[in-house]
mmCIF file of C-alpha atoms in Angstrom:
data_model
loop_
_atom_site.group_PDB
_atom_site.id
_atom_site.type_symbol
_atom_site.label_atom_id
_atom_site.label_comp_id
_atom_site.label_asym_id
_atom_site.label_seq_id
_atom_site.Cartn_x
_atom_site.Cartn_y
_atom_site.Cartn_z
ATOM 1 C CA UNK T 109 -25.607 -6.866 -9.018
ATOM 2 C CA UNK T 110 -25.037 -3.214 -8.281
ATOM 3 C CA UNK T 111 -24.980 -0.458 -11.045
ATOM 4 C CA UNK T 112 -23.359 -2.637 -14.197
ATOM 5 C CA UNK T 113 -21.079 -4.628 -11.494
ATOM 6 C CA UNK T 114 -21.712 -7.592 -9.330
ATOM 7 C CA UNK T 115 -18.758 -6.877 -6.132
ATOM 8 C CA UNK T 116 -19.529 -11.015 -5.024
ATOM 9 C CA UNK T 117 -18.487 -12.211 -8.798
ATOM 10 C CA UNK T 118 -15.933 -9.626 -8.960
ATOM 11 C CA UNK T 119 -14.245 -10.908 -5.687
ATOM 12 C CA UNK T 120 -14.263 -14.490 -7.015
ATOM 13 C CA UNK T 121 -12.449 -13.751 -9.908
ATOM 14 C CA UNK T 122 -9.525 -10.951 -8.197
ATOM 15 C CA UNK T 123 -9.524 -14.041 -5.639
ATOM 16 C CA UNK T 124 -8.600 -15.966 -8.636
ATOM 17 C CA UNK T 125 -5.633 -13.903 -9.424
ATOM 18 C CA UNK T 126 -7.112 -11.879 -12.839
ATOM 19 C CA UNK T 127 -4.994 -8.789 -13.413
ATOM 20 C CA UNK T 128 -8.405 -7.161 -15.597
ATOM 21 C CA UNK T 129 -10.519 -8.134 -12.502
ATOM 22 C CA UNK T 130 -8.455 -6.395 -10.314
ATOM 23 C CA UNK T 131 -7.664 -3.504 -12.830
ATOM 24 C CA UNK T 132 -11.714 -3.254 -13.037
ATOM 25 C CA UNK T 133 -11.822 -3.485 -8.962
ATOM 26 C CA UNK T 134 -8.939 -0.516 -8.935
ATOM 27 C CA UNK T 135 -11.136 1.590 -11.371
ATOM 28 C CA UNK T 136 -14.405 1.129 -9.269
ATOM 29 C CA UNK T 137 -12.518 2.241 -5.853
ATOM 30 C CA UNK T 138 -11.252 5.274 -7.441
ATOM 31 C CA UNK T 139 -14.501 6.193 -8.554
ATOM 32 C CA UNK T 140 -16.252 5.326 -5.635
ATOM 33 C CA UNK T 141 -18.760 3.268 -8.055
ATOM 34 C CA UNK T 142 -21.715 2.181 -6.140
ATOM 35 C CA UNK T 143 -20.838 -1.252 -4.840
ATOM 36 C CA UNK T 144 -17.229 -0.680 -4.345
ATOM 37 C CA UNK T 145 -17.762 -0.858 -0.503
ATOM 38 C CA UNK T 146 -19.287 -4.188 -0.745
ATOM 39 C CA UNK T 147 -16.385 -5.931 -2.779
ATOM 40 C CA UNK T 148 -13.814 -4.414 -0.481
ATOM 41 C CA UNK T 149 -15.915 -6.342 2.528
ATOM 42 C CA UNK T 150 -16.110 -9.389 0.631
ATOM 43 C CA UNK T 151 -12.072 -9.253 0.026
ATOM 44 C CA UNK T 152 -11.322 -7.839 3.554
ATOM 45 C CA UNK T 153 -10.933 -11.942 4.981
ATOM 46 C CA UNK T 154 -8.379 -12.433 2.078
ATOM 47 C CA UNK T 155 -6.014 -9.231 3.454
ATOM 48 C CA UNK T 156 -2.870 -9.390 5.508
ATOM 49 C CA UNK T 157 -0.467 -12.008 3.513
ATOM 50 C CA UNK T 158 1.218 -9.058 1.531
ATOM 51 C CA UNK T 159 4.100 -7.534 2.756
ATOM 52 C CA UNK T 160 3.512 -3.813 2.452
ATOM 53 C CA UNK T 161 6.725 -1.529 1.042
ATOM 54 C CA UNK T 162 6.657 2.264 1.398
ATOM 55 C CA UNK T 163 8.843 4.011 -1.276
ATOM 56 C CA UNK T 164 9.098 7.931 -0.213
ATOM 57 C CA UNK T 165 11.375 10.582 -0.416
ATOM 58 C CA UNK T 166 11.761 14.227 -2.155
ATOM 59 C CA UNK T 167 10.822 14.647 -5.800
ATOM 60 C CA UNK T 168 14.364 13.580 -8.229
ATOM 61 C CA UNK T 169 15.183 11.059 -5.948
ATOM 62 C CA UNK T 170 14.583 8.197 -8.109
ATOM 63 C CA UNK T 171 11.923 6.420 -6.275
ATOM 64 C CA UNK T 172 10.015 4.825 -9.486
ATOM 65 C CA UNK T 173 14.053 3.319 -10.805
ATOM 66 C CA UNK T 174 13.802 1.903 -7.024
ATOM 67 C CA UNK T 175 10.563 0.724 -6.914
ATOM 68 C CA UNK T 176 11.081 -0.978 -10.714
ATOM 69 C CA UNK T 177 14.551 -2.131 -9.321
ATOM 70 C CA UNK T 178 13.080 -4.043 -6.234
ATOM 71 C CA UNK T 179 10.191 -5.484 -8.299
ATOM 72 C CA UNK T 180 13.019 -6.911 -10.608
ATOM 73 C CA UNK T 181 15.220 -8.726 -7.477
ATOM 74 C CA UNK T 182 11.548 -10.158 -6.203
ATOM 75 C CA UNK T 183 10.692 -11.144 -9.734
ATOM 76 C CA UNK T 184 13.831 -13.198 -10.217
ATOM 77 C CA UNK T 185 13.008 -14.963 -6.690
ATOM 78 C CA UNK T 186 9.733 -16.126 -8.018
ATOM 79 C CA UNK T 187 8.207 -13.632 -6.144
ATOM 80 C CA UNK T 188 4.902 -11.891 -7.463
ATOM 81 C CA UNK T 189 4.643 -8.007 -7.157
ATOM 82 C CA UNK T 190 1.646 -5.619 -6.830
ATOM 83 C CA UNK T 191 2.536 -1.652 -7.644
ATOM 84 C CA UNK T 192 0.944 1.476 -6.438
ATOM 85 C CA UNK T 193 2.456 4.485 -7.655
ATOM 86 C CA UNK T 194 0.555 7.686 -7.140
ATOM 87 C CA UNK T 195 1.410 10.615 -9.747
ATOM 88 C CA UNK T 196 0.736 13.714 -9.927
ATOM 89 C CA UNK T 197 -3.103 14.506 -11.295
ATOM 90 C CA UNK T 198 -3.816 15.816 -14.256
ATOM 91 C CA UNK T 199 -5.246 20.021 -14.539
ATOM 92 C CA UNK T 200 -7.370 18.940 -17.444
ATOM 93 C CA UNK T 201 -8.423 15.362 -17.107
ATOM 94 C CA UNK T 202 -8.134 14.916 -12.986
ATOM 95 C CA UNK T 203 -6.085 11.354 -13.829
ATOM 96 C CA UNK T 204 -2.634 10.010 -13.498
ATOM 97 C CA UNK T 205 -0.282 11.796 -15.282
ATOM 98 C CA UNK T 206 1.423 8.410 -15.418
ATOM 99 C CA UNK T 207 5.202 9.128 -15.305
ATOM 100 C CA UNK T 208 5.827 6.187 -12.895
ATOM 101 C CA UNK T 209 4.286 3.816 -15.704
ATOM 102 C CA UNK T 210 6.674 5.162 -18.507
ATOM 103 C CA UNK T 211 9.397 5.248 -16.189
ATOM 104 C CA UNK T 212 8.741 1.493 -14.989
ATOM 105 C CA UNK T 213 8.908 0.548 -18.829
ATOM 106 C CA UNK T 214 9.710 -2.993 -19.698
ATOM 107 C CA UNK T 215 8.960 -3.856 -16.160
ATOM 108 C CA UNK T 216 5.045 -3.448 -16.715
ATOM 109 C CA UNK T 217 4.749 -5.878 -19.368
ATOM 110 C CA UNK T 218 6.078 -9.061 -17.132
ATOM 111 C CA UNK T 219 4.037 -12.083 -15.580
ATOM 112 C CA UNK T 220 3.864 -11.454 -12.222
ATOM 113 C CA UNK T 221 4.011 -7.808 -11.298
ATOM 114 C CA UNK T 222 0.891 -5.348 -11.891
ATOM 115 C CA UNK T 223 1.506 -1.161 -11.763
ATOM 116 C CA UNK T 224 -1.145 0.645 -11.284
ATOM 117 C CA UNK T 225 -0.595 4.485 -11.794
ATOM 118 C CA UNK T 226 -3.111 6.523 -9.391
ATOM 119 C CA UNK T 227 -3.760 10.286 -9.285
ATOM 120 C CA UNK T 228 -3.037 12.234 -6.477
ATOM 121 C CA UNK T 229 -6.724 14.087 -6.624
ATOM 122 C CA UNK T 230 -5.387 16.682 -4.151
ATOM 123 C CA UNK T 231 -4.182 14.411 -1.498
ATOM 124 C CA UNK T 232 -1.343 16.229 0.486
ATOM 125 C CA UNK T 233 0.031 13.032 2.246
ATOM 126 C CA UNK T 234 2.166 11.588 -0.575
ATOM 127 C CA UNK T 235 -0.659 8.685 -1.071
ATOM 128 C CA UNK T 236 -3.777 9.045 -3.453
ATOM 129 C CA UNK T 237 -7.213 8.707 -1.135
ATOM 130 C CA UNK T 238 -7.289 5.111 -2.261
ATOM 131 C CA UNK T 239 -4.116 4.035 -2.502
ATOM 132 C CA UNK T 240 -4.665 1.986 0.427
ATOM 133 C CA UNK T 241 -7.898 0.097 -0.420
ATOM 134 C CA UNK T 242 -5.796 -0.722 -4.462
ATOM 135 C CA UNK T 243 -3.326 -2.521 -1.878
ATOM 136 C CA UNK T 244 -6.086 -4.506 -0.186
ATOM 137 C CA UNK T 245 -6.868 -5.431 -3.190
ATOM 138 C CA UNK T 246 -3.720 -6.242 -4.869
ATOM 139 C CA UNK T 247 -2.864 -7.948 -1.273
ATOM 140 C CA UNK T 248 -6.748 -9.775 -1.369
ATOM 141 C CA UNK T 249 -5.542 -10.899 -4.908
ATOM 142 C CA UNK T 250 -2.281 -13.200 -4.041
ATOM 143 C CA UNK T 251 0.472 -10.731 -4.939
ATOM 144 C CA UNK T 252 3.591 -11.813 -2.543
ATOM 145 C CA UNK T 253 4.702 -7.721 -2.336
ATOM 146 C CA UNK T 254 3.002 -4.752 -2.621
ATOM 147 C CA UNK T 255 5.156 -1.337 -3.108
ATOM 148 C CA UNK T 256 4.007 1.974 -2.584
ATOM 149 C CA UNK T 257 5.408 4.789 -4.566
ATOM 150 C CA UNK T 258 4.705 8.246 -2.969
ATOM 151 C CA UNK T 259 4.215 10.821 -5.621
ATOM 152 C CA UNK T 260 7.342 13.028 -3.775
ATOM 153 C CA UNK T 261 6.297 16.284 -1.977
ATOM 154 C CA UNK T 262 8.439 16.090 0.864
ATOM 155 C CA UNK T 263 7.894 16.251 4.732
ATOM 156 C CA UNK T 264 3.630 16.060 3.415
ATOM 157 C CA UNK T 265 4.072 11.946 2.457
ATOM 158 C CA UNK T 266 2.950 11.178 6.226
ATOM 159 C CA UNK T 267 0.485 9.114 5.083
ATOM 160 C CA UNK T 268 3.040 6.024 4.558
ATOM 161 C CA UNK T 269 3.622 6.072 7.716
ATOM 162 C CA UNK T 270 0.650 4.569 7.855
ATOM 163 C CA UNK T 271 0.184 2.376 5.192
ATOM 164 C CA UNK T 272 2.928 -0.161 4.887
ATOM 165 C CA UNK T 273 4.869 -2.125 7.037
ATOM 166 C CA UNK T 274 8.071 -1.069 6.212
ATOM 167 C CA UNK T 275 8.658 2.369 4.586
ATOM 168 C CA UNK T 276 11.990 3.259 2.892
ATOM 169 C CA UNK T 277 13.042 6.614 2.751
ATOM 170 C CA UNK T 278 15.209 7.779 -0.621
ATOM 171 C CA UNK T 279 17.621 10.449 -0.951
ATOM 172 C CA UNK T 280 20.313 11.395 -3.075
ATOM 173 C CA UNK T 281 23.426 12.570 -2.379
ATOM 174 C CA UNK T 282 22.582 16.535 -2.973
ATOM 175 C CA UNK T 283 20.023 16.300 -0.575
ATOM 176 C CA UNK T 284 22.413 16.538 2.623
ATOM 177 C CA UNK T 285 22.031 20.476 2.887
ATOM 178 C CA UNK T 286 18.432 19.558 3.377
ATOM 179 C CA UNK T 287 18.939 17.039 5.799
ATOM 180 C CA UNK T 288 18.069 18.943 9.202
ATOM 181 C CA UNK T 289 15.458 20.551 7.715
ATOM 182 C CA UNK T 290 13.949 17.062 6.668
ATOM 183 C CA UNK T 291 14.689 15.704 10.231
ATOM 184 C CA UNK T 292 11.353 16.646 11.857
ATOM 185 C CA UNK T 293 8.868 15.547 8.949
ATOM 186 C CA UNK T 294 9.823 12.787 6.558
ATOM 187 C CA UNK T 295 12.900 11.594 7.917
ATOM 188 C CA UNK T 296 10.572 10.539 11.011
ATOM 189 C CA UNK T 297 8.716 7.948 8.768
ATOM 190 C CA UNK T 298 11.498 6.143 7.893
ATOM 191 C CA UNK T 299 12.392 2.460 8.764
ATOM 192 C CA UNK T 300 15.542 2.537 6.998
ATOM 193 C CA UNK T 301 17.100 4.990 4.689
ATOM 194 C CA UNK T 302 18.262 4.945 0.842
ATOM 195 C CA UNK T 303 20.903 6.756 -0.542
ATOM 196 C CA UNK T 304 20.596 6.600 -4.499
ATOM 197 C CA UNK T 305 22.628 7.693 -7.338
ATOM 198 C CA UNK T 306 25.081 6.688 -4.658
ATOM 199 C CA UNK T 307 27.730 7.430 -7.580
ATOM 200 C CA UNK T 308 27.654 11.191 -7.318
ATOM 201 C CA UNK T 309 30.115 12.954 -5.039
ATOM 202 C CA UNK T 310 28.503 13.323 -1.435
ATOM 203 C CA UNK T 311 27.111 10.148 -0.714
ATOM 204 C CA UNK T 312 28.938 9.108 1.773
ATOM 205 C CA UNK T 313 29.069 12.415 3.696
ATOM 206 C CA UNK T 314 25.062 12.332 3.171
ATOM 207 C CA UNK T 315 25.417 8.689 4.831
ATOM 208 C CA UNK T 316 27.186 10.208 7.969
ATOM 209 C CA UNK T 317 25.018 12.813 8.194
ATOM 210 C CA UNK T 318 22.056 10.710 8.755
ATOM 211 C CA UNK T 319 23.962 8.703 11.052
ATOM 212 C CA UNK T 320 24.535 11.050 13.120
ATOM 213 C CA UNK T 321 20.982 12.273 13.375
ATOM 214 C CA UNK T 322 19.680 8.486 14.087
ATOM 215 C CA UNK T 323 22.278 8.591 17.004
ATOM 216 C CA UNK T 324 21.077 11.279 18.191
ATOM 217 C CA UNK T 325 17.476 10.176 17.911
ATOM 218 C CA UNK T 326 18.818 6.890 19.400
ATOM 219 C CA UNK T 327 20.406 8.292 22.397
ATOM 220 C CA UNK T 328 17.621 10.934 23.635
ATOM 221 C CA UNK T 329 15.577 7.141 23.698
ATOM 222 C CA UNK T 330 14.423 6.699 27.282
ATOM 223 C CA UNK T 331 16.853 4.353 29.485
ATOM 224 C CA UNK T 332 13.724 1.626 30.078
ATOM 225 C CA UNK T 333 12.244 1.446 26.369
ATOM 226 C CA UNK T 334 12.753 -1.723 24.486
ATOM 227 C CA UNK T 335 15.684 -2.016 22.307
ATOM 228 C CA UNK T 336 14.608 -0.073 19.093
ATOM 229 C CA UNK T 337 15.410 -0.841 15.278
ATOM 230 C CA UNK T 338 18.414 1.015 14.393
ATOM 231 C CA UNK T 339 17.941 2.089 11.231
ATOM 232 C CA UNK T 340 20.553 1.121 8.477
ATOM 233 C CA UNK T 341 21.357 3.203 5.591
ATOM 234 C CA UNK T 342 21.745 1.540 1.973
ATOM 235 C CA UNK T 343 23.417 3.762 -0.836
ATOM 236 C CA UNK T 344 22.232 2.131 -3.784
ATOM 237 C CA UNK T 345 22.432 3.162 -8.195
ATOM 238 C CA UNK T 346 18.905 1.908 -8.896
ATOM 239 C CA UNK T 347 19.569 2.251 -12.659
ATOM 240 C CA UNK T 348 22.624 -0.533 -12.223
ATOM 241 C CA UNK T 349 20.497 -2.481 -10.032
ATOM 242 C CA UNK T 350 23.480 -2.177 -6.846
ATOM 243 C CA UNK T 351 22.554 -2.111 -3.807
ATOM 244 C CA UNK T 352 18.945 -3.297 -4.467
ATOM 245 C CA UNK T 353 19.848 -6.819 -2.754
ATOM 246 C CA UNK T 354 21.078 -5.579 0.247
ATOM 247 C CA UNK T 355 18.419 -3.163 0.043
ATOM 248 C CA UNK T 356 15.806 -6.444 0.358
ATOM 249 C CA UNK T 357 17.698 -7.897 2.845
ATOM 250 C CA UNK T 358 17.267 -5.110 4.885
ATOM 251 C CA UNK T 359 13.657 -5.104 4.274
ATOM 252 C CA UNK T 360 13.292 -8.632 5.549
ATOM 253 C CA UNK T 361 15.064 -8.332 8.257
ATOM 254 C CA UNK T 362 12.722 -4.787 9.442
ATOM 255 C CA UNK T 363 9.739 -7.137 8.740
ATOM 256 C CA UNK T 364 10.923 -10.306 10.536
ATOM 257 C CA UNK T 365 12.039 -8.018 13.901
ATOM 258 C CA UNK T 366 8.269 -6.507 13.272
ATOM 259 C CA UNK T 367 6.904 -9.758 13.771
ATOM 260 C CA UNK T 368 9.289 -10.911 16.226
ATOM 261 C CA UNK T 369 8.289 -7.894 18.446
ATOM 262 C CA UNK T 370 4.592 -7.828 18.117
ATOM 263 C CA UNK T 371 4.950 -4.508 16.324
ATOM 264 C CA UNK T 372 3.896 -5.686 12.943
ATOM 265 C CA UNK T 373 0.290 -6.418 14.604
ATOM 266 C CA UNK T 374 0.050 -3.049 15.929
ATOM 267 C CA UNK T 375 0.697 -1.687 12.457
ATOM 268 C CA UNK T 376 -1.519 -3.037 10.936
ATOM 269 C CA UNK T 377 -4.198 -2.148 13.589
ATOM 270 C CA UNK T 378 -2.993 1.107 12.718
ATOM 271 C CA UNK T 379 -3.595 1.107 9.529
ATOM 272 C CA UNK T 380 -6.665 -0.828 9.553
ATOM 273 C CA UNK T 381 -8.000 1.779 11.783
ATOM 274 C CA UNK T 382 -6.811 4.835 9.443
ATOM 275 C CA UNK T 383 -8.547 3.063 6.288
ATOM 276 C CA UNK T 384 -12.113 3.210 8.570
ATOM 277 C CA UNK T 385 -11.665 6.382 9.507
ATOM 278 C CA UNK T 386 -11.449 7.313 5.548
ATOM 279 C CA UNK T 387 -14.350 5.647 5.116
ATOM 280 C CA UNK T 388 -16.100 7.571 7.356
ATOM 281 C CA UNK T 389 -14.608 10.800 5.667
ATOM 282 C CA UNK T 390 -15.941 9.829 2.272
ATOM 283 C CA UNK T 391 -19.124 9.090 3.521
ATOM 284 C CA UNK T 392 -19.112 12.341 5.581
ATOM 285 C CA UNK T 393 -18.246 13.826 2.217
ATOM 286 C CA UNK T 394 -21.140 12.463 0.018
ATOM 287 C CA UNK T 395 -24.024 13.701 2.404
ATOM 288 C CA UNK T 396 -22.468 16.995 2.284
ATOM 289 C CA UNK T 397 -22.127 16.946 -1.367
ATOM 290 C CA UNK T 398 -26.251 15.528 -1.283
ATOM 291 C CA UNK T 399 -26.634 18.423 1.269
ATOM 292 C CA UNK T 400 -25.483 20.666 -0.862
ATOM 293 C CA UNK T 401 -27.510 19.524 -4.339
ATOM 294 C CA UNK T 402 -30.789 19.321 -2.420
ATOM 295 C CA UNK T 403 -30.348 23.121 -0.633
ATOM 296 C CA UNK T 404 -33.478 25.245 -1.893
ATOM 297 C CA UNK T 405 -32.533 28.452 -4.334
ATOM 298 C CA UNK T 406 -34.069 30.353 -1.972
ATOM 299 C CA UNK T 407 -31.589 29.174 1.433
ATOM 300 C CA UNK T 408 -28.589 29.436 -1.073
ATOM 301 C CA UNK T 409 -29.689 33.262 -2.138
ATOM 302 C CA UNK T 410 -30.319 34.389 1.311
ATOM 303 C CA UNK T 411 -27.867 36.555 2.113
ATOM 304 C CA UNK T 412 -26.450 34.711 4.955
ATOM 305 C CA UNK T 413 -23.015 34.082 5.676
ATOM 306 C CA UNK T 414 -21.160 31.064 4.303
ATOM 307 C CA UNK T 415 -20.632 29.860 7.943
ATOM 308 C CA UNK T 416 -24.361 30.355 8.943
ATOM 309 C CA UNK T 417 -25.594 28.674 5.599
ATOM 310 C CA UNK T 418 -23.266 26.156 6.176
ATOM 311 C CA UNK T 419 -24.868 25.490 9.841
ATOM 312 C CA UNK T 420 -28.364 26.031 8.457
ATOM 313 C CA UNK T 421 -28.065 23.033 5.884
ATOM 314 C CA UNK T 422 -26.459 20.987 8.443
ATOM 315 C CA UNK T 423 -29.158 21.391 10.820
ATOM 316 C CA UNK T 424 -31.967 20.734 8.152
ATOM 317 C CA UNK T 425 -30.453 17.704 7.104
ATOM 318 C CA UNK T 426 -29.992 16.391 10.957
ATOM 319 C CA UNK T 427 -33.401 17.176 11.378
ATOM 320 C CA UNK T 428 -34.782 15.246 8.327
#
């Protein structure tokens, strides 16, 4: 038992598929409640039998009608679904400003799918610091899916890249003049592209747009590298549900030339690798932040420059 929790009984019981157990577990990771370390250890055996989804794109694009959309198609395959949409946080509470939730609706109230809304807390990659360790743990506890919903800055949602297996970039039609500009940042992370609200004018000029770009991409490929995915390009109307088959299709497919390739592996080394190296960042973060609480009045009033009393508590602290 650590600080009102026990992280071994806890495990047991998200093991056992209980949506409060893993809404508690969720809670605990966000606010790095002492313990939360040691549950995501005793879960890490359980990880790797999800199949990750990125959702990302520019904000309007309709990524959480998408995301809900997809969840639906899985649903009605007997498919279970785990949710991670990060929002925006909140200037007075620092939480969720939950949009995604009220957009999902209905969707939140069916067996089988869990949404979890998470606050951005400043992250500038698209993904909430712990967005990745909720996905262990929706992944740890049996959910056959689990989508990612970027909160929607732009070229800054690198961080998907990252985190799932396959990531799915949206657009809308009015987003073609910002194509090129998009080319370098997020339309790098893709794995295959969405065009939604495919029922406004410019869609299909949107679609040969891309297409051009991808051949582009495809033909400055060097003449020895391995035959590449070529990218498709779905134009879906979330809200009507079209598309959103072929749309899953697609995402098989990506996931089944992953593993057919050995590229899925690497991936996931990848982003097993990138959650560590958080680790280490939040741990980095809470000596400085005990660094910092234990500094005597009279270092903090000495005059010196931030950079030197910076240095100078550093120093003490290596040397205690």
């Amino acid at each position: 038992m650590i600080s009102g929790f026990d992280p071994g009984a806890l495990a047991d019981r998200i093991a056992g598929g209980e949506p409060l157990a893993l809404a508690r577990a969720i809670s605990h990771v966000e606010n790095e409640s002492a313990g939360f370390e040691a549950l995501l250890e005793r879960l890490d055996g359980r990880t790797g039998r999800a199949r990750r989804i990125g959702i990302t794109g520019p904000p309007g694009a309709g990524k959480s009608t998408l995301t809900a959309a997809l969840a639906r198609h899985y649903l009605d395959r007997s498919l279970t679904v785990g949710i991670v949409a990060v929002d925006p946080t909140s200037p007075f509470t620092g939480g969720a400003l939950l949009g995604d939730r009220i957009r999902m609706g209905e969707l939140s109230t069916e067996p089988g799918v869990f949404i979890r809304s998470m606050a951005s807390r400043g992250s500038l990659g698209g993904l909430a610091t712990a967005t990745r360790e909720a996905a262990d743990l929706m992944d740890a506890a049996g959910y056959d899916r689990v989508i990612l919903e970027t909160l929607g800055v732009g070229q800054a949602e690198l961080d998907i890249a990252v985190s799932a297996d396959t990531t799915a970039v949206v657009l809308v039609p009015e987003s073609g003049d910002g194509v090129q500009a998009m080319k370098a940042g997020l339309m790098e992370v893709a794995d295959l592209f969405v065009i939604n609200k495919s029922d406004r004018p410019g869609a299909d000029r949107l679609e040969k747009e891309i297409a051009i770009i991808m051949s582009i991409r495809f033909a400055n490929r060097a003449p020895d590298a391995e035959a590449g995915w070529r990218m498709p390009i779905i134009q879906t109307v979330a809200s009507e549900a079209r598309g959103v088959e072929e749309l899953a299709d697609r995402l098989d497919q990506h996931f089944d030339w992953l593993t057919s390739t050995g590229k899925l592996e690497s991936r996931r080394r990848a982003a097993r690798l990138r959650r560590a190296h958080d680790a280490l960042l939040r741990r980095s973060r809470r000596d400085a932040e005990r660094i910092w609480r234990a500094a005597p009045a009279e270092t903090l009033d000495s005059g010196a420059s931030p950079y030197v009393l910076a240095r100078r508590l550093y120093e003490d602290f290596r040397e205690s």
